[in-house]
Coordinates of C-alpha atoms and ligand atoms in Angstrom, one line a residue:
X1 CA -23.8 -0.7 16.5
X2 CA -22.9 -3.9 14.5
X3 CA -20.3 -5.6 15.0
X4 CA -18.0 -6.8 12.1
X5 CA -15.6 -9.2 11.7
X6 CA -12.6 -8.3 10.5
X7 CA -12.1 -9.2 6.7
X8 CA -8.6 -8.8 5.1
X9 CA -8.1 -9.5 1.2
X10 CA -5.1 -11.2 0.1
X11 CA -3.4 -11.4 -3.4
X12 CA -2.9 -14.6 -5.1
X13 CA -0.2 -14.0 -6.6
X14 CA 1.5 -12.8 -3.9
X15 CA 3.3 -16.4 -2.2
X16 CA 4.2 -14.8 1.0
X17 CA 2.4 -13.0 4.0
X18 CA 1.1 -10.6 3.3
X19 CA -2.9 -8.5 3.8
X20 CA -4.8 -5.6 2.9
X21 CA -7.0 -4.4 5.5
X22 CA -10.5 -3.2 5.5
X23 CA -12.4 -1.0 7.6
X24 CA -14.3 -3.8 9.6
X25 CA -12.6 -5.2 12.6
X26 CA -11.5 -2.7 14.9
X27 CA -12.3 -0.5 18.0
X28 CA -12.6 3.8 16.4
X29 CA -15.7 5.4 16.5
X30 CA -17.1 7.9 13.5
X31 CA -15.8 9.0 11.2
X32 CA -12.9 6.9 11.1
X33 CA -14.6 3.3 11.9
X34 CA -13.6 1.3 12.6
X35 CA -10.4 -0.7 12.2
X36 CA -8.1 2.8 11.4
X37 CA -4.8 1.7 11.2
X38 CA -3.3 5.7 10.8
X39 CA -2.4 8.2 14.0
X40 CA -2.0 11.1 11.8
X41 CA -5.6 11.7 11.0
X42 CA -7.3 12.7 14.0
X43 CA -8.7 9.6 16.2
X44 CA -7.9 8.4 19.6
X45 CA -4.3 7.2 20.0
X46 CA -5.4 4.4 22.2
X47 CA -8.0 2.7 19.6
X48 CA -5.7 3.1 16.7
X49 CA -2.9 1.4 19.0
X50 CA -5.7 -1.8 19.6
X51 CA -6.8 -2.0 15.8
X52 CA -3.0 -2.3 15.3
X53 CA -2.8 -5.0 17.6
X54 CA -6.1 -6.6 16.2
X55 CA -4.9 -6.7 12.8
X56 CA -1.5 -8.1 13.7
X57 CA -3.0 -10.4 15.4
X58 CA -5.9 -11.5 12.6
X59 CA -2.9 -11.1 9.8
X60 CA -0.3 -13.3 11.6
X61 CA 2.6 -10.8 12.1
X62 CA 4.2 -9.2 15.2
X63 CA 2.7 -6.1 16.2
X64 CA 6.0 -5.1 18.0
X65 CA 8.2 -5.4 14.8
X66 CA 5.9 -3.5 12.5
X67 CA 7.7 -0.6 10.4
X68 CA 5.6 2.1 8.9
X69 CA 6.3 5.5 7.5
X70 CA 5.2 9.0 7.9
X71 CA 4.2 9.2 4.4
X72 CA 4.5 12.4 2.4
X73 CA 3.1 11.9 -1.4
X74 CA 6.6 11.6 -2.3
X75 CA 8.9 8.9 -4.5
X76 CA 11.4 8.3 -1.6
X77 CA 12.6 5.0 -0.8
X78 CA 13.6 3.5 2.9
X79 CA 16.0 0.6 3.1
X80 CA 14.8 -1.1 6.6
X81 CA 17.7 -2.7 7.5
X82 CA 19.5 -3.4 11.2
X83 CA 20.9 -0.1 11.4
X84 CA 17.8 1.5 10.6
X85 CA 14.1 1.0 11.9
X86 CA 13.7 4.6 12.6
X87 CA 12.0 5.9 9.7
X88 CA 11.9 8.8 7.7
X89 CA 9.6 10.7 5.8
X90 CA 9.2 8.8 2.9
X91 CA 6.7 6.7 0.8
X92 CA 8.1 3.2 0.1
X93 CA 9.9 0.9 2.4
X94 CA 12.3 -2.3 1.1
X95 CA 14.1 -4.9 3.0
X96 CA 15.2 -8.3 2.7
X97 CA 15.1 -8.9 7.3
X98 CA 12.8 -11.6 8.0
X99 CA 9.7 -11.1 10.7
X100 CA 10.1 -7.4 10.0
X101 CA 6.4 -6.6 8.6
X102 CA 6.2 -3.4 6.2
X103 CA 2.9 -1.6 6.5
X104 CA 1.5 1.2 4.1
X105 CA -1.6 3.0 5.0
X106 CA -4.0 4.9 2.5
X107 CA -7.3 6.0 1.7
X108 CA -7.8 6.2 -1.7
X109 CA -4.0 6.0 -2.8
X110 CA -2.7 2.9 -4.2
X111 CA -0.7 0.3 -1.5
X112 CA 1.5 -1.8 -3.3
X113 CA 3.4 -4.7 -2.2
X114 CA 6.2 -6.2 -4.1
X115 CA 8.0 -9.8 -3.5
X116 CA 11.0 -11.6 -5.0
X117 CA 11.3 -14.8 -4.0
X118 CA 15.0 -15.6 -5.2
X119 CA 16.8 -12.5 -3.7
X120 CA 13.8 -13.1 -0.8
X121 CA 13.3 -9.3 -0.6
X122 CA 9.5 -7.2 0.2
X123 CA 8.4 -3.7 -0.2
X124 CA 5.9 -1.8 0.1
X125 CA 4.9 1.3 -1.1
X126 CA 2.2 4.4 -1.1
X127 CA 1.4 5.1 -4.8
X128 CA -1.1 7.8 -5.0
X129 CA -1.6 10.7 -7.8
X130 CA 1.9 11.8 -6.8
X131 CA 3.9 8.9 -6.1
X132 CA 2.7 7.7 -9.8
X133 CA 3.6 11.1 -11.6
X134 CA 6.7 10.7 -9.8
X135 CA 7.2 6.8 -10.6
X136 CA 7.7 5.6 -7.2
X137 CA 7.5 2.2 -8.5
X138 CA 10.6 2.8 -10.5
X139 CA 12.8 3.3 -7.6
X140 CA 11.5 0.5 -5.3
X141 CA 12.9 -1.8 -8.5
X142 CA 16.2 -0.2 -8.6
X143 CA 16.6 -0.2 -4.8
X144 CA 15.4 -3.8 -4.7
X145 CA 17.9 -4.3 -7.8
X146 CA 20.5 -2.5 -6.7
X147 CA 20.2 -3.5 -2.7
X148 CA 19.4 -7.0 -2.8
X149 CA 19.7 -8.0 -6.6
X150 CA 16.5 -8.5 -6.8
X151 CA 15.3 -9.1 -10.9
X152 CA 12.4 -7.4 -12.5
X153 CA 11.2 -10.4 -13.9
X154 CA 11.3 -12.2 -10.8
X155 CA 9.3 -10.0 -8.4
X156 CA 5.6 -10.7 -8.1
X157 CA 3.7 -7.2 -7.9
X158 CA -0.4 -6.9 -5.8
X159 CA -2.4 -3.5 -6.1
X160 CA -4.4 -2.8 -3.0
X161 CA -7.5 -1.1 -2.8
X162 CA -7.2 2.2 -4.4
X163 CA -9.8 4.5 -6.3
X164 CA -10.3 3.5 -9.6
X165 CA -11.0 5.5 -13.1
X166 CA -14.7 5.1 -12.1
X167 CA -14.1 7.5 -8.8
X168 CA -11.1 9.4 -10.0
X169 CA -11.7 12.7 -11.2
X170 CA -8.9 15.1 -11.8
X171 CA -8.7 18.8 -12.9
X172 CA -7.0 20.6 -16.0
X173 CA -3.9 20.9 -13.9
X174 CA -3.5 17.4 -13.5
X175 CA -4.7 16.2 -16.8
X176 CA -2.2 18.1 -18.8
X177 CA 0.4 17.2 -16.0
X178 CA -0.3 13.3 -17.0
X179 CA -0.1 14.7 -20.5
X180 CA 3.4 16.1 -20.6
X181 CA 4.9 13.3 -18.6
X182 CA 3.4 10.9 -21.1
X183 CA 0.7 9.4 -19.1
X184 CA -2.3 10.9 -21.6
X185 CA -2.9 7.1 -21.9
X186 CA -4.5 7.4 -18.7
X187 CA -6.9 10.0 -18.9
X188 CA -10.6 9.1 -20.3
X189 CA -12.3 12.7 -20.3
X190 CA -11.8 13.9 -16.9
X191 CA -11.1 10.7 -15.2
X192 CA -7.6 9.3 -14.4
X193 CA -6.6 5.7 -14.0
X194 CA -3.9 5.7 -11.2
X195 CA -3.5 1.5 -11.9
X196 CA -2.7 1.9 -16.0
X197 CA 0.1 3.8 -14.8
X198 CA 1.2 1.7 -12.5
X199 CA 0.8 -1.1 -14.9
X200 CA 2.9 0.9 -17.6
X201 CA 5.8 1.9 -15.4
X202 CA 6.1 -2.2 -14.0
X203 CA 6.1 -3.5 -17.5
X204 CA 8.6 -0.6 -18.6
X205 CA 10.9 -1.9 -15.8
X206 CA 10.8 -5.4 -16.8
X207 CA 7.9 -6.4 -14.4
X208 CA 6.2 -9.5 -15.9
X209 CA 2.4 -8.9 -16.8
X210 CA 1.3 -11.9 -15.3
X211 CA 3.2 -11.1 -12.3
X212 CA 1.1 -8.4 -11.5
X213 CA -2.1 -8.1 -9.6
X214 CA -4.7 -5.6 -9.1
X215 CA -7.3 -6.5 -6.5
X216 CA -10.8 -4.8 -8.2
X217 CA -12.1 -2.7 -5.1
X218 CA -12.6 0.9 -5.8
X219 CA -12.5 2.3 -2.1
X220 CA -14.4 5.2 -3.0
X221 CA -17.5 3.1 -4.9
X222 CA -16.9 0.4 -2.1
X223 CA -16.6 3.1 1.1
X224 CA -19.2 1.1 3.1
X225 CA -16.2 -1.9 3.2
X226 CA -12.8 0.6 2.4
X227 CA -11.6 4.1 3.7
X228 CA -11.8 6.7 1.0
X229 CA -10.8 10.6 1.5
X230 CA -12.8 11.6 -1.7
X231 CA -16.5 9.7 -0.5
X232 CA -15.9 10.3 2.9
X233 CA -13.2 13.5 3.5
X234 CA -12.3 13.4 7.8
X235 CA -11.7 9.3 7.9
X236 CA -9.6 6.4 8.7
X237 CA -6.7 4.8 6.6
X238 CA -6.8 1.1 5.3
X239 CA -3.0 -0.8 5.6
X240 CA -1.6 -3.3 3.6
X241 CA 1.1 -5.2 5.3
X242 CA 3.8 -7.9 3.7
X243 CA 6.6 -10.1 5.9
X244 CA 8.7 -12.2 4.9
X245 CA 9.1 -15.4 7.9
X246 CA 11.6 -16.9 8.7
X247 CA 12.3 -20.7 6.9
X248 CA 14.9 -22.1 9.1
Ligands
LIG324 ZN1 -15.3 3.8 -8.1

């Protein structure tokens, strides 16, 4: 088997650490090869404890501090704060601790990582068909406003790798779903674009245009390079990490 070299993809917007992972890199065997950075979906414990350490290592963060979430296509927001690294179910995690990385996994869904740099608070968050109908995004601004003061117009916004319109096909349920909660901008036939709505629900928050990034990978057209449930069904789960270091 060839071996890759790890490649991670960076925003440049975004002017803190911060990476989105690929799938080359790590240690898993088929189907979930080979740098899956999920325990939930089925591989060996073991490997996905290495390619955790690998990609801490290759993105410049400690592998000991990393947070993540058992993530449940929800809108929930975690504060991570000294009182609480023990997690919850949820789908978005905020915090303004420095070396604390924040790490989202998906396969198809959106990871999004927000940064302010005047209140100096990250997030990250899982943004899939759910999390957008359910404006996820949304709450991460009002818990970053009304948490850390951060200001909409402040924070810098990256889209991950995610499945694009191209890839995206939805049923009548969830086409007249987007339709009654307004998103019908969206659809184009039977195809839904998960980053218009995204896009839409920033800007409606105050979330500058040109603060906003979406990096063009479509993990399902790309799944040679990405993990993507709807090319490749049983498989890994990319990560997007962001940390904020410490200036002093
Ligand atoms: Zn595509």
């Amino acid at each position: 088997m060839l071996k890759y070299i790890m490649q991670l993809y960076k925003s440049k917007r975004l002017k803190v650490k911060h990476a989105f992972s690929s799938r080359q890199g790590g240690v898993s065997q088929p189907p979930y090869d080979s740098l899956n950075l999920a325990y939930h979906v089925g591989d060996r414990r073991d490997d996905v404890v290495k390619n955790h350490k690998l990609f801490a290592y290759e993105a410049g963060f400690d592998f000991k501090k990393l947070v993540f979430m058992n993530q449940i296509h929800s809108n929930k927001v975690h504060v991570v704060d000294e009182d609480s690294f023990l997690v919850p179910s949820c789908d978005a995690l905020v915090t303004n601790l420095c070396d604390t990385p924040l790490m989202v996994m998906s396969a198809d869904c959106a990871p999004v990582l927000f940064y302010d740099e005047v209140s100096k608070t990250v997030a990250a968050a899982h943004v899939g068909r759910k999390g957008a109908f359910g404006n996820i995004v949304k709450n991460v601004l009002d818990v970053m406003w009304e948490r850390f003061g951060a200001e909409a117009e402040n924070i810098v916004v990256a889209v991950g790798p995610n499945i694009k319109l191209c890839c995206y096909e939805v049923g009548e349920k969830e086409k007249s779903e987007a339709k009654n909660l307004g998103y019908g901008f969206a659809l184009s036939g039977a195809h839904l674009d998960i980053d218009a709505i995204i896009a839409h629900q920033l800007q409606k928050e105050g979330v500058l245009k040109e603060h906003v990034e979406f990096l063009p990978h479509c993990t399902c057209c790309e799944s040679e390079r990405f993990f993507s449930y709807r090319a490749q069904g049983e498989t890994g789960r990319n990560a997007a990490v962001i940390v904020l270091e410490d200036y002093v």
